[in-house]
CSV table of C-alpha atoms in Angstrom, one decimal:
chain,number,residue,atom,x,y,z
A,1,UNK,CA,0.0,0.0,0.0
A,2,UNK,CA,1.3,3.3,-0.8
A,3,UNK,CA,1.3,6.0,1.6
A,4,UNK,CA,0.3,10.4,0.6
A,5,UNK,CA,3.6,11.4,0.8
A,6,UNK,CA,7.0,10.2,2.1
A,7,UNK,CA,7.1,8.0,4.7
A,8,UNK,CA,9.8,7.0,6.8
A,9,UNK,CA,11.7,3.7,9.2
A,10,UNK,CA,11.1,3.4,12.6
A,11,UNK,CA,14.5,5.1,13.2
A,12,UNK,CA,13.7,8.0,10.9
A,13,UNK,CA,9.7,8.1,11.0
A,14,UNK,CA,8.7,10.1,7.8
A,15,UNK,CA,5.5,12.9,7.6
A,16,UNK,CA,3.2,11.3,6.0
A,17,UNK,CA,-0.1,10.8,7.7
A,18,UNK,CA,-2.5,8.8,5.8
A,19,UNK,CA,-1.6,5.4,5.8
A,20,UNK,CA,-3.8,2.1,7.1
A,21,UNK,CA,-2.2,2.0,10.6
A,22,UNK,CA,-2.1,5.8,11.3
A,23,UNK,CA,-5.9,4.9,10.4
A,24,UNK,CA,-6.3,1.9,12.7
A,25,UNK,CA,-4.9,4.0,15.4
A,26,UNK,CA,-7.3,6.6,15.1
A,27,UNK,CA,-9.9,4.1,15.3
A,28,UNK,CA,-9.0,2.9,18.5
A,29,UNK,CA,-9.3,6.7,19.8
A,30,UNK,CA,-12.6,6.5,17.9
A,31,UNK,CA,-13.7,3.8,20.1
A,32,UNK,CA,-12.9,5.1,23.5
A,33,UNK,CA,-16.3,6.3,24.0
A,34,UNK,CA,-18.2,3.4,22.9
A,35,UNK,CA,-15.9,1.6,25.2
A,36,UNK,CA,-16.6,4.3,28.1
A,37,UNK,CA,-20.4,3.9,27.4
A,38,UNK,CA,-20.7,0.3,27.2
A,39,UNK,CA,-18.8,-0.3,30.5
A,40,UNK,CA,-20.7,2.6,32.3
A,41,UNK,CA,-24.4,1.0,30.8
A,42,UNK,CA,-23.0,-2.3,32.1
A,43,UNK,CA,-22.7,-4.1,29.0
A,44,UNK,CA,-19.6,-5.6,30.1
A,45,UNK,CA,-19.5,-8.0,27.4
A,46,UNK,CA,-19.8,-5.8,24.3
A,47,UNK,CA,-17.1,-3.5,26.3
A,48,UNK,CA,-14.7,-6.8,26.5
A,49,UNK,CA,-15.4,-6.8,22.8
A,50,UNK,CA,-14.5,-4.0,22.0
A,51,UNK,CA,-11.3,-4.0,24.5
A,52,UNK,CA,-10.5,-6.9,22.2
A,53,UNK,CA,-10.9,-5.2,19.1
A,54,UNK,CA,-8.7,-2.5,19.8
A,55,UNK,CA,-5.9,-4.6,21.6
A,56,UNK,CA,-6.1,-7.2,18.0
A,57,UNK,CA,-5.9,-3.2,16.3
A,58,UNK,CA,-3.2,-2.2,18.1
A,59,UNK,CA,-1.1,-5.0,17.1
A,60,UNK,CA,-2.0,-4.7,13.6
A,61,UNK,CA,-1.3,-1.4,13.4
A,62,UNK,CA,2.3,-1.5,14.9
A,63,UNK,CA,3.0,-4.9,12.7
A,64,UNK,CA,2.1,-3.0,9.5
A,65,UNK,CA,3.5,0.2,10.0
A,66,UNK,CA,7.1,-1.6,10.9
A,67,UNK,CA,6.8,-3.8,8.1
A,68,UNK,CA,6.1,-1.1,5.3
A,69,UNK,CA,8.1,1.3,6.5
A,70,UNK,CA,5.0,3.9,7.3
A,71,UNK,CA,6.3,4.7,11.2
A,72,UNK,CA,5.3,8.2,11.4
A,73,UNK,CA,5.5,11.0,14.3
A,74,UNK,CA,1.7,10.9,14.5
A,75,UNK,CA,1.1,6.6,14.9
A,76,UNK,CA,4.2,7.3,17.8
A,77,UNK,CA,1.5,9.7,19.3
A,78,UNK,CA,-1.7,7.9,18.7
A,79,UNK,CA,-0.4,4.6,19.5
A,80,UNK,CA,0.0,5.5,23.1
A,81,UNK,CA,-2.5,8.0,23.2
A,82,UNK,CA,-5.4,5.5,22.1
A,83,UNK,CA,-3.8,3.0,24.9
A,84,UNK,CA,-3.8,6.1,28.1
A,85,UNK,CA,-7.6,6.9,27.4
A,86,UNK,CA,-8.7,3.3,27.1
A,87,UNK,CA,-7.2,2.9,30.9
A,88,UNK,CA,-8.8,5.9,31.5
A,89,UNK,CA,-12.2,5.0,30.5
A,90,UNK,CA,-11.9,1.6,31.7
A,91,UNK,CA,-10.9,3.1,35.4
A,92,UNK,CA,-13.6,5.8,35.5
A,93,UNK,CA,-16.6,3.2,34.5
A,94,UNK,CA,-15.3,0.9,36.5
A,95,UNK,CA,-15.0,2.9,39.7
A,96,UNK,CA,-18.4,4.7,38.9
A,97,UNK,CA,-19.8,1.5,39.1
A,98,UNK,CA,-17.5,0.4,42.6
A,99,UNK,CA,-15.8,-2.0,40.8
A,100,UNK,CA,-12.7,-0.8,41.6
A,101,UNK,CA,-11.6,2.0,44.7
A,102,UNK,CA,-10.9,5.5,43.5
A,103,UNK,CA,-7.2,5.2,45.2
A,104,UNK,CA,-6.2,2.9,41.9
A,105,UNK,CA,-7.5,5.7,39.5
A,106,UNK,CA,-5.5,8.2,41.4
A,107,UNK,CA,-2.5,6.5,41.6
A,108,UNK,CA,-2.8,5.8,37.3
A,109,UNK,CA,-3.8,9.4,36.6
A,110,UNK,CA,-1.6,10.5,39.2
A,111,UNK,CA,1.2,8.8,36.6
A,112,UNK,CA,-0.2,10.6,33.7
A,113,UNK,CA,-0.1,14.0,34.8
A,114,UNK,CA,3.5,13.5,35.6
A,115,UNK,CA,4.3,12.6,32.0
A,116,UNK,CA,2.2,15.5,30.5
A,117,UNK,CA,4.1,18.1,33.0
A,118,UNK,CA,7.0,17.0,31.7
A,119,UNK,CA,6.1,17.8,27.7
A,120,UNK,CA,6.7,21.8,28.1
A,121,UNK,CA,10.1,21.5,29.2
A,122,UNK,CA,10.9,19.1,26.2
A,123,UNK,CA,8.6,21.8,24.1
A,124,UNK,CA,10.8,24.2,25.2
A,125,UNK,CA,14.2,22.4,24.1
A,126,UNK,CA,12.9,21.3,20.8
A,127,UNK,CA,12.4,17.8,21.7
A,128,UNK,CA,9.3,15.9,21.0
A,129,UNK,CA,7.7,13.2,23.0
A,130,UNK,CA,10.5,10.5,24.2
A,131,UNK,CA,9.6,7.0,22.1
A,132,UNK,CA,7.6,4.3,24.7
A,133,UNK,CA,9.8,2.5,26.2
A,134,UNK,CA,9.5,-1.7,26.9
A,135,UNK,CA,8.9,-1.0,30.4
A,136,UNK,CA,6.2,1.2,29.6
A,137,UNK,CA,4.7,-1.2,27.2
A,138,UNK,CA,5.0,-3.7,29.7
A,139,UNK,CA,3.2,-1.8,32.0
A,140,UNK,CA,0.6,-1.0,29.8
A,141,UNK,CA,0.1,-4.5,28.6
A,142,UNK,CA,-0.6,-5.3,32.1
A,143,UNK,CA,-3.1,-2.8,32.9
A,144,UNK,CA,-5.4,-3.5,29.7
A,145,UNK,CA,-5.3,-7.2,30.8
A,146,UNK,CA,-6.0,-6.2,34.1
A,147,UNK,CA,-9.6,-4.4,33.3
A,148,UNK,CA,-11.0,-7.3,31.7
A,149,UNK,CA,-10.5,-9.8,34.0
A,150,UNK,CA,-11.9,-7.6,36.8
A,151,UNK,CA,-14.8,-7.1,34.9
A,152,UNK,CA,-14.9,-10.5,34.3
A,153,UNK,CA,-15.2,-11.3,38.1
A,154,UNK,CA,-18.4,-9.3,38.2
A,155,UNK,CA,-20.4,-12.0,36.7
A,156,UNK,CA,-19.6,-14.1,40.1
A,157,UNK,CA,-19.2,-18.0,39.9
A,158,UNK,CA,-16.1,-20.3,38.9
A,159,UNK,CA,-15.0,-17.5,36.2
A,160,UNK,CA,-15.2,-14.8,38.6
A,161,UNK,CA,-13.4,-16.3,41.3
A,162,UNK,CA,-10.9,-17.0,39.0
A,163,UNK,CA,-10.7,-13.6,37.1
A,164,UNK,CA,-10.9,-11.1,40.1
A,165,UNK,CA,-7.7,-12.4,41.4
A,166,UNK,CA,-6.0,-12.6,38.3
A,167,UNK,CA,-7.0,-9.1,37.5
A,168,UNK,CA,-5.9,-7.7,40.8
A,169,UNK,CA,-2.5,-9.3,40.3
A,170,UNK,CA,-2.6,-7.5,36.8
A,171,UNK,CA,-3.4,-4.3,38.2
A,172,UNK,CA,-0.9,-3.7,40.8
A,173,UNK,CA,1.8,-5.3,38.9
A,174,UNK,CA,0.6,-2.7,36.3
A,175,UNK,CA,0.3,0.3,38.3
A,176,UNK,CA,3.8,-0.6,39.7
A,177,UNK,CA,5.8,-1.1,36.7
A,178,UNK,CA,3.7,2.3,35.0
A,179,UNK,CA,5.1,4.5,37.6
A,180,UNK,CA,8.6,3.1,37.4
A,181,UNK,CA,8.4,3.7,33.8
A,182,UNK,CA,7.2,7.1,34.3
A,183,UNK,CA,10.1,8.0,36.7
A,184,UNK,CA,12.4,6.8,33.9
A,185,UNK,CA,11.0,9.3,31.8
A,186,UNK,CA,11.1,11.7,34.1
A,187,UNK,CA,15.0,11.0,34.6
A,188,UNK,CA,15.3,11.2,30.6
A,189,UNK,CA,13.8,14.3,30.5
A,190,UNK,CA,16.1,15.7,33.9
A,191,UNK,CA,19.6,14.3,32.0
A,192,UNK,CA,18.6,15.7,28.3
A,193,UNK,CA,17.9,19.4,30.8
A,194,UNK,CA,21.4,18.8,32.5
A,195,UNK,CA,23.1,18.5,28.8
A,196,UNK,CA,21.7,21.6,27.2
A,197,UNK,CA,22.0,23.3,30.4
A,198,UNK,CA,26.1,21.9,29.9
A,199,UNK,CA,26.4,23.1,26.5
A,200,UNK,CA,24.9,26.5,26.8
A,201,UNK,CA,27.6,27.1,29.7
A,202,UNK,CA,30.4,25.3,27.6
A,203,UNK,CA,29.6,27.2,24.4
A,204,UNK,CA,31.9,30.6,23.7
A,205,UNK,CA,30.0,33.8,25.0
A,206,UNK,CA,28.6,31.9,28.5
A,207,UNK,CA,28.9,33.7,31.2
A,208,UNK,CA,32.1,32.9,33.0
């Protein structure tokens, strides 16, 4: 398939923006609020459907776009963007509905709004967003396994007893590993401040 416009490698990503998994990964943002709407109407079923269907998306999309060549700066947003306000969604029905406690959501969001207080000063030094890394993906991984499985447990009998502690394990493993991988960040962001910060007084004219 042939992309609008140049495209580029994972290590170069390109500008073009209309290409199948840029698509898919709009999609799954597209289907955040079906998702959010299911779970708070409790149609847990059709929201584990559609949980599905974005996690079977968002490994087609990444497949695709790796294999022709079509990694682009917007997919490296999307990607994890569609992946944040699915946990989201998933963390607000769910405590709505008492499903799980609000502490969980505020430990998760608490996470989040470390990472997006850390996009100005990389705004300010040119830099855009720093790529996902595994331990992120990891941690992510974990949490969208998590949701199902405790929304599984709410049906009650044999599958329920088995799912609500499997999806508890998920969920603090998850919650763990997102915040270490969220202090990494936060430590690439601090060393990449420290190097600019040693340039500026290492280039001729600094202040002495």
């Amino acid at each position: 398939m042939r992309s609008a416009g140049p495209v580029g490698t994972a290590e170069h990503p390109g500008v073009a923006v209309l290409t199948l998994p840029n698509a898919l990964s709009a999609l799954r943002v597209l289907l955040v609020p079906v998702f959010a709407a299911l779970i708070l109407t409790g149609h847990d079923l059709w929201a584990l459907a559609v949980l599905a269907a974005s996690g079977a998306s968002d490994w087609l999309d990444g497949r695709l776009a790796r294999r022709w060549q079509q990694v682009t700066r917007l997919g490296q947003v999307l990607d994890p963007a569609a992946d944040r306000l699915f946990i989201l969604a998933a963390l607000l029905g769910m405590a709505l509905r008492d499903l799980v406690p609000w502490w969980l959501v505020a430990v998760v969001v608490g996470r989040d709004l470390l990472l997006l207080a850390l996009g100005p000063p990389l705004a300010r030094m040119g830099h855009g967003p720093l790529p996902v890394s595994d331990l992120g993906k990891a941690a992510t991984f974990a949490l969208l396994y998590a949701f199902p499985l405790i929304l599984l447990s709410s049906v009650g009998g044999p599958v329920g007893a088995v799912a609500r502690p499997l999806g508890w394990a998920f969920a603090l493993w998850g919650a763990c590993l997102y915040w270490w991988a969220g202090l990494r960040y936060a430590a690439q962001v601090r060393a990449l401040l420290r190097a600019r910060d040693a340039q500026r007084a290492a280039s001729p004219g600094a202040a002495s």
